[in-house]
Short mmCIF file of C-alpha atoms in Angstrom, two decimals:
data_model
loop_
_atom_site.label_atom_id
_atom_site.label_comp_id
_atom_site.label_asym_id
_atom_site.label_seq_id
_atom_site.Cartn_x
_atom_site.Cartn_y
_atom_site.Cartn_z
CA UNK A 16 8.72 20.47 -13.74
CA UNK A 17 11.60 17.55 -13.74
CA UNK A 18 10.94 16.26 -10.06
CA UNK A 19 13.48 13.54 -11.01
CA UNK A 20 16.00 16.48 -10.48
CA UNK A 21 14.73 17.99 -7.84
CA UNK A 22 15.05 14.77 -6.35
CA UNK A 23 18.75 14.36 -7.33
CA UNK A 24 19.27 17.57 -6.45
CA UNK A 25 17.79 16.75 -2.87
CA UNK A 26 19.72 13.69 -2.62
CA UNK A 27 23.14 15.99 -3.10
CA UNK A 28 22.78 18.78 -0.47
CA UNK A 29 25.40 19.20 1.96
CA UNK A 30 24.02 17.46 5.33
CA UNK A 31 23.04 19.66 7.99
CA UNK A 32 21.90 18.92 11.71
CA UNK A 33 18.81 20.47 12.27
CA UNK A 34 16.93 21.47 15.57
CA UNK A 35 13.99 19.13 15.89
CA UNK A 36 11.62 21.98 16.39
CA UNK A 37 12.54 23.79 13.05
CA UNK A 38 11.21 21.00 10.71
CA UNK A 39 7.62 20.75 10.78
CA UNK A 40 4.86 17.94 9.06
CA UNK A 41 2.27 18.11 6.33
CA UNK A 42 -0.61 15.44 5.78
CA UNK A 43 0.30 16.20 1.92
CA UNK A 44 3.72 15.61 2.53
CA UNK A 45 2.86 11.71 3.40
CA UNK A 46 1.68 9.35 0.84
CA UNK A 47 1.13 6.54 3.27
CA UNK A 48 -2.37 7.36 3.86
CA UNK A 49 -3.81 4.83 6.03
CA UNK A 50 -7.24 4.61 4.65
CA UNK A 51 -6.35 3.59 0.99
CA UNK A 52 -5.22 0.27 2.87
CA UNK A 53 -8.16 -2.53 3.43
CA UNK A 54 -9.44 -2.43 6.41
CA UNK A 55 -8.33 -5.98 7.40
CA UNK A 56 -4.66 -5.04 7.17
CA UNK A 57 -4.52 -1.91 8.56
CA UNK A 58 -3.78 -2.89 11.72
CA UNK A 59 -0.66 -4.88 10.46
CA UNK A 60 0.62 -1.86 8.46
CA UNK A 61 0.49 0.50 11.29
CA UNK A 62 2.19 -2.07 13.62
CA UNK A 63 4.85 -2.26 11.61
CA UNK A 64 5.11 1.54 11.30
CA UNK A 65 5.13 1.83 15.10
CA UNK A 66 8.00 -1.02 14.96
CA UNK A 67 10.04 0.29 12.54
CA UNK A 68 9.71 4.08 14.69
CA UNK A 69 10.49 1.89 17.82
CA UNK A 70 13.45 0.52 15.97
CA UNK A 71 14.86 3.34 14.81
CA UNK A 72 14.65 4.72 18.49
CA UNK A 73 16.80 2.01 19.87
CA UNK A 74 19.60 2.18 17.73
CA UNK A 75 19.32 6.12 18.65
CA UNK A 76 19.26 5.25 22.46
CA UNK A 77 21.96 2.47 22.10
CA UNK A 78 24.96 5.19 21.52
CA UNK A 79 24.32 8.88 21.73
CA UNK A 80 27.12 8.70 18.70
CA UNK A 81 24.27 6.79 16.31
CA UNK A 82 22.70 8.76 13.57
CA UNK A 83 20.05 8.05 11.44
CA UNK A 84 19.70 8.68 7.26
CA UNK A 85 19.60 12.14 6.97
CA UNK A 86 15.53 13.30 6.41
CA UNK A 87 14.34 15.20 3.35
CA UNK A 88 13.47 18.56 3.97
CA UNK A 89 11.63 20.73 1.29
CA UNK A 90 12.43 24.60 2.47
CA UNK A 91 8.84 26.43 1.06
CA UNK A 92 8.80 29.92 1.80
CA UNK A 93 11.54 29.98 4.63
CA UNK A 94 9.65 26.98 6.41
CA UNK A 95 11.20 23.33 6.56
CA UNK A 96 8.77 20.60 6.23
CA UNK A 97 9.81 17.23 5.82
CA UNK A 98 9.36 15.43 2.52
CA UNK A 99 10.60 11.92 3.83
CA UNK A 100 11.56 10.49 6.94
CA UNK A 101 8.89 10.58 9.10
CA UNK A 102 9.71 7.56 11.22
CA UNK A 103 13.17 8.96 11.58
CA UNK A 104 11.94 12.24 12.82
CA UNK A 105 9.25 10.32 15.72
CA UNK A 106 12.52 8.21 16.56
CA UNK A 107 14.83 11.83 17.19
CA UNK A 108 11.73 12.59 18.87
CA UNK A 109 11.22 9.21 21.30
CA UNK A 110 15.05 9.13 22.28
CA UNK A 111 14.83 12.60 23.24
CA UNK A 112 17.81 14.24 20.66
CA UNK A 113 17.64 17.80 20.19
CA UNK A 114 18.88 18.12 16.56
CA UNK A 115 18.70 15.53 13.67
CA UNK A 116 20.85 15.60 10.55
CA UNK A 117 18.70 16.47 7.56
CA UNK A 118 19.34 17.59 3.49
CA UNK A 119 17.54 20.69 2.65
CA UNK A 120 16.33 21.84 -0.65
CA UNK A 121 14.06 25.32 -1.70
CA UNK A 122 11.43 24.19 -3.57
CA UNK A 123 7.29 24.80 -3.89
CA UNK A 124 5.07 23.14 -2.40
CA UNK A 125 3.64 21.34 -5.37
CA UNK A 126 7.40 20.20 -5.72
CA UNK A 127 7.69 18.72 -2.37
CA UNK A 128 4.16 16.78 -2.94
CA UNK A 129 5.84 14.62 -5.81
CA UNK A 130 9.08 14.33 -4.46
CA UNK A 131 7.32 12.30 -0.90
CA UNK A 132 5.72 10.90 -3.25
CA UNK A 133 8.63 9.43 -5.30
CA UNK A 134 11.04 8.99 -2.80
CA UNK A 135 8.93 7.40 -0.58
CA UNK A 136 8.50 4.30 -3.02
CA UNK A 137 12.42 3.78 -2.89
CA UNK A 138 14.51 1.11 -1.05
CA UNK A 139 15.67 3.19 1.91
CA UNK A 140 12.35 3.62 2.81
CA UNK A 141 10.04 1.92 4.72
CA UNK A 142 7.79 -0.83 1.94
CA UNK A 143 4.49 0.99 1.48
CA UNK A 144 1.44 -1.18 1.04
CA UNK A 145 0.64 -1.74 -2.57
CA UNK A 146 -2.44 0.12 -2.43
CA UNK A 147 -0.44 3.59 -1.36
CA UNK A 148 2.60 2.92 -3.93
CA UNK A 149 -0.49 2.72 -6.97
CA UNK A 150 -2.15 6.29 -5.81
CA UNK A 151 1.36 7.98 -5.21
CA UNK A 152 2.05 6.81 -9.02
CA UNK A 153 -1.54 7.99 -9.96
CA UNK A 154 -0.66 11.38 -8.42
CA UNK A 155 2.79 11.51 -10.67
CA UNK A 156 0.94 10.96 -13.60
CA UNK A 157 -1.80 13.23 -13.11
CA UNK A 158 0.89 15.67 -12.39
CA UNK A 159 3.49 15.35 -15.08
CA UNK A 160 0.68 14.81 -17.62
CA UNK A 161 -1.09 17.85 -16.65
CA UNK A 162 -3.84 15.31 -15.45
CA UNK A 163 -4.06 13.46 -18.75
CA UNK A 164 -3.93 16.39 -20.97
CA UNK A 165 -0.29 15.46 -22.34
CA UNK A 166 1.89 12.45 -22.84
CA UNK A 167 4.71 11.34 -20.30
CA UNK A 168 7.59 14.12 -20.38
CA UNK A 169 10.81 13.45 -22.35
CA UNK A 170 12.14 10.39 -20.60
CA UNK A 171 9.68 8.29 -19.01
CA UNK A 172 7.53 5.26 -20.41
CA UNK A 173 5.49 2.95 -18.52
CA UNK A 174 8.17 0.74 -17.84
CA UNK A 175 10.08 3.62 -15.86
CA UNK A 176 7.14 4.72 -13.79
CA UNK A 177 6.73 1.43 -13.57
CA UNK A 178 10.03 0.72 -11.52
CA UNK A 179 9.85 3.95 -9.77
CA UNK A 180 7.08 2.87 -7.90
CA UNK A 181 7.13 -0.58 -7.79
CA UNK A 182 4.13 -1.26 -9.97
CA UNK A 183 2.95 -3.29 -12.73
CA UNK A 184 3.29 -1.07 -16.32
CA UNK A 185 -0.16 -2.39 -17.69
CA UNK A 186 -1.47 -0.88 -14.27
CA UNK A 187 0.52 2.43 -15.54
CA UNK A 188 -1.02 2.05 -18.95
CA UNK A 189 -4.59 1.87 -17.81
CA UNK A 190 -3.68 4.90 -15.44
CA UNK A 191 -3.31 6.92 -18.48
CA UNK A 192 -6.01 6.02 -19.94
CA UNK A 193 -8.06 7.02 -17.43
CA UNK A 194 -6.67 10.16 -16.35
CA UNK A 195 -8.74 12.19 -19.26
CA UNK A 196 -11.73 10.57 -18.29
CA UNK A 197 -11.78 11.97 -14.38
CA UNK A 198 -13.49 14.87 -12.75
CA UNK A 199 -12.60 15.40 -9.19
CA UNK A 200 -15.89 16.16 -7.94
CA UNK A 201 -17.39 13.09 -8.79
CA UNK A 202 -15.11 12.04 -5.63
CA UNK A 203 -15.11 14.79 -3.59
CA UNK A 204 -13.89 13.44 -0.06
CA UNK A 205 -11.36 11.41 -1.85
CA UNK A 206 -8.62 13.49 -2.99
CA UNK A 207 -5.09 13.70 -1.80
CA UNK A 208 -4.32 16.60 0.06
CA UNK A 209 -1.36 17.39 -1.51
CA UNK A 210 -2.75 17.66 -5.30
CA UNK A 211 -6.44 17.81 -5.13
CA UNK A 212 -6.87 14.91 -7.05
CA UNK A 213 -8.80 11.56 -6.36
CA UNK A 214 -7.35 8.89 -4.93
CA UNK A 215 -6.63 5.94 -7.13
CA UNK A 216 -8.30 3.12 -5.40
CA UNK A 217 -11.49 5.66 -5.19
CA UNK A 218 -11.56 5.85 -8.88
CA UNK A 219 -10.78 2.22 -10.13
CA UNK A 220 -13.21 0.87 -7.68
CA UNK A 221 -15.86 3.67 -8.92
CA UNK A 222 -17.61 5.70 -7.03
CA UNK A 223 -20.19 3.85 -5.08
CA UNK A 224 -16.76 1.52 -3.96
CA UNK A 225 -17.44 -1.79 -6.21
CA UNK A 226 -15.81 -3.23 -9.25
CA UNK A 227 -17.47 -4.27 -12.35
CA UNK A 228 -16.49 -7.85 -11.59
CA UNK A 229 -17.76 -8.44 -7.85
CA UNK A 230 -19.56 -11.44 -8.69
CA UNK A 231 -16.85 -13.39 -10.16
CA UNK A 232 -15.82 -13.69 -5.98
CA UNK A 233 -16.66 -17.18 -4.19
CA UNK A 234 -18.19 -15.23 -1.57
CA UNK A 235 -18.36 -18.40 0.70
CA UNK A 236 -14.92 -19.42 0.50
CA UNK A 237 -13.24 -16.12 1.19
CA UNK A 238 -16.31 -15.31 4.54
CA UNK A 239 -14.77 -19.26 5.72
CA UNK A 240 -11.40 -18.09 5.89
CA UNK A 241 -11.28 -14.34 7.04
CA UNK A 242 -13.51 -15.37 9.87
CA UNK A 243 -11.06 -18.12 10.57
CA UNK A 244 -8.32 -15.26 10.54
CA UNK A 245 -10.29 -12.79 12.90
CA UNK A 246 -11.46 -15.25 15.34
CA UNK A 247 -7.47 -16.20 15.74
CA UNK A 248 -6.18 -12.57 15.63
CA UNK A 249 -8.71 -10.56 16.78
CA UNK A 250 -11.19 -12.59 19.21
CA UNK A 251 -9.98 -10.92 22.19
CA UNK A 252 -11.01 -7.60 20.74
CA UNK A 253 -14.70 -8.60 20.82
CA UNK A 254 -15.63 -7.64 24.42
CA UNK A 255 -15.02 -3.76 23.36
CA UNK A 256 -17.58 -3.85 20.98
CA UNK A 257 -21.40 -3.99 21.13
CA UNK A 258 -23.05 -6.75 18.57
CA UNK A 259 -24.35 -4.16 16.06
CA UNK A 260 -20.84 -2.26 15.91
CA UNK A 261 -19.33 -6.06 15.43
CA UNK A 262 -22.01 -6.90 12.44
CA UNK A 263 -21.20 -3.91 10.43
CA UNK A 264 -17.66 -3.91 10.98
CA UNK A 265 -17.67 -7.55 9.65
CA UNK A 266 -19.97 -6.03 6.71
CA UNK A 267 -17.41 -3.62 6.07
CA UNK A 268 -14.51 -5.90 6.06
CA UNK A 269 -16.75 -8.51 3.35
CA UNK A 270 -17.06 -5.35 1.01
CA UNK A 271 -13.54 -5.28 0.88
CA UNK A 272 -12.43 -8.50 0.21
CA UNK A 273 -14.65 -8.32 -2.38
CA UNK A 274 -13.43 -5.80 -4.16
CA UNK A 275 -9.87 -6.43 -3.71
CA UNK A 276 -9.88 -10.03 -5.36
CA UNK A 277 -10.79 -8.07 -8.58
CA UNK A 278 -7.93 -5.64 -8.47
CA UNK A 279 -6.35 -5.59 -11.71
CA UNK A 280 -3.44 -3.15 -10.40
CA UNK A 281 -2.34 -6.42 -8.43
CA UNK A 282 -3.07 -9.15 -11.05
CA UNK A 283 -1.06 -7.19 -13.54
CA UNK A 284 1.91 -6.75 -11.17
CA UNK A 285 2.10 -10.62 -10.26
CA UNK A 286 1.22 -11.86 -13.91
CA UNK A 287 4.54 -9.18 -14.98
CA UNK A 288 6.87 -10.33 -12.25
CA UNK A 289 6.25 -14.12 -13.23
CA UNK A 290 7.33 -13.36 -16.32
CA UNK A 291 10.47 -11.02 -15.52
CA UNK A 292 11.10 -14.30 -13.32
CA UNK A 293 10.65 -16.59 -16.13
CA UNK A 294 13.38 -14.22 -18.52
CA UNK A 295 15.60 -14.60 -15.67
#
């Protein structure tokens, strides 16, 4: 399967203006899953989802003549679900249009899982957290190495996935190597709807949610300033919650920061971009 083609292929239908009630929505046709993003950010990447909708919906409802980038629109079995341009669609939605102008392409549903995946981690889209751009490269390479069992296809190296998705190639490279070593139902509960295999921040923080390297974290340092953060940005949340639901959500939120200042996926990505920068 070349989903680089399908892609083009995508990319090159004729545009069409759809009725808003023939496309429909899959959960494994939407690689921004919120939950692979730390707790303590969430709430800024789903504000600036619900911005960028918002947005989008103004420039509709400033001239009934305004259109949008046409969506993506995989056509499995007869149905049309959309493969990218979800905000677009809620914004046709919000200003109240009745059609929205959309590129259509047959394809199976496997097809349509790498292509949101892929196109979602290009320019014209909205930036996806760094967390959700790792797993939806994850999910390509478990797919187009038959989940470890081959090499990349004719074509690709780590520095192409790389750019495709806007990661760091050793974080590619030590992708691959793990992909042999995984068995989905050591993380059942943690697999991506769309290919049944585990998410990548489930598997490179292991199972029980830790890194190997935890302790290497100034514990003290990082509690000083998050709380410093919270009680600025979130004090006024406090009178919803009881004390106990406060204490472990603070628990939950130390776990995390933990974890993430051992994430190798980012340290490789940083350490690489100095260095294209230093090239330059």
């Amino acid at each position: 399967m070349d989903v680089e083609r399908v892609l083009q292929r995508l990319q090159a239908a004729e545009v069409q203006h759809l009725p808003l009630k023939a496309l429909n929505t899959d959960e494994a046709l939407q690689p921004r899953e919120a939950r692979m993003v730390p707790l303590r950010e969430q709430m800024r990447v789903e504000r600036r989802s619900e911005e960028h909708a918002g947005t989008l919906r103004l420039a509709l409802e400033a001239a009934h003549t305004t259109e949008l980038e046409p969506v993506f629109a995989a056509d499995i079995g007869g149905a049309l679900f959309v493969a990218d341009g979800h905000h677009r669609l809620k914004a046709y939605r919000l200003a109240k249009r009745e059609t929205i102008p959309a590129r259509v392409l047959p394809m199976s549903h496997r097809e349509a899982v790498l292509v949101s995946k892929l196109v979602n981690c290009a320019e014209r889209a909205l930036e996806m957290h760094p967390e959700q751009r790792r797993d939806a490269a994850w999910q390509y390479l478990a797919a187009v190495t038959h989940r470890g069992a081959k090499g990349l296809p004719t074509g690709e190296s780590f520095r192409t996935v790389a750019g495709r998705f806007g990661i760091g190639k050793d974080t590619v490279q030590r992708m691959l190597r793990t992909l042999p070593k995984v068995n989905p139902k050591d993380h059942e509960g943690h697999l991506d709807p769309g290919t049944g295999w585990p998410r990548w921040p489930r598997v490179r923080r292991g199972p029980d949610g830790w890194t190997q390297d935890a302790e290497e974290m100034n514990v003290e340092q990082i509690t000083r300033h998050n709380a410093e953060q919270f009680a600025k940005k979130y004090g006024a949340l406090i009178d919803q919650f009881t004390v106990e639901e406060i204490r472990l959500g603070l628990q939950l939120h130390e776990s995390e920061v933990l974890m993430d200042t051992v994430n190798e996926d980012a340290a490789d990505f940083a350490r690489e971009t100095a260095d294209a920068d230093a090239d330059y």
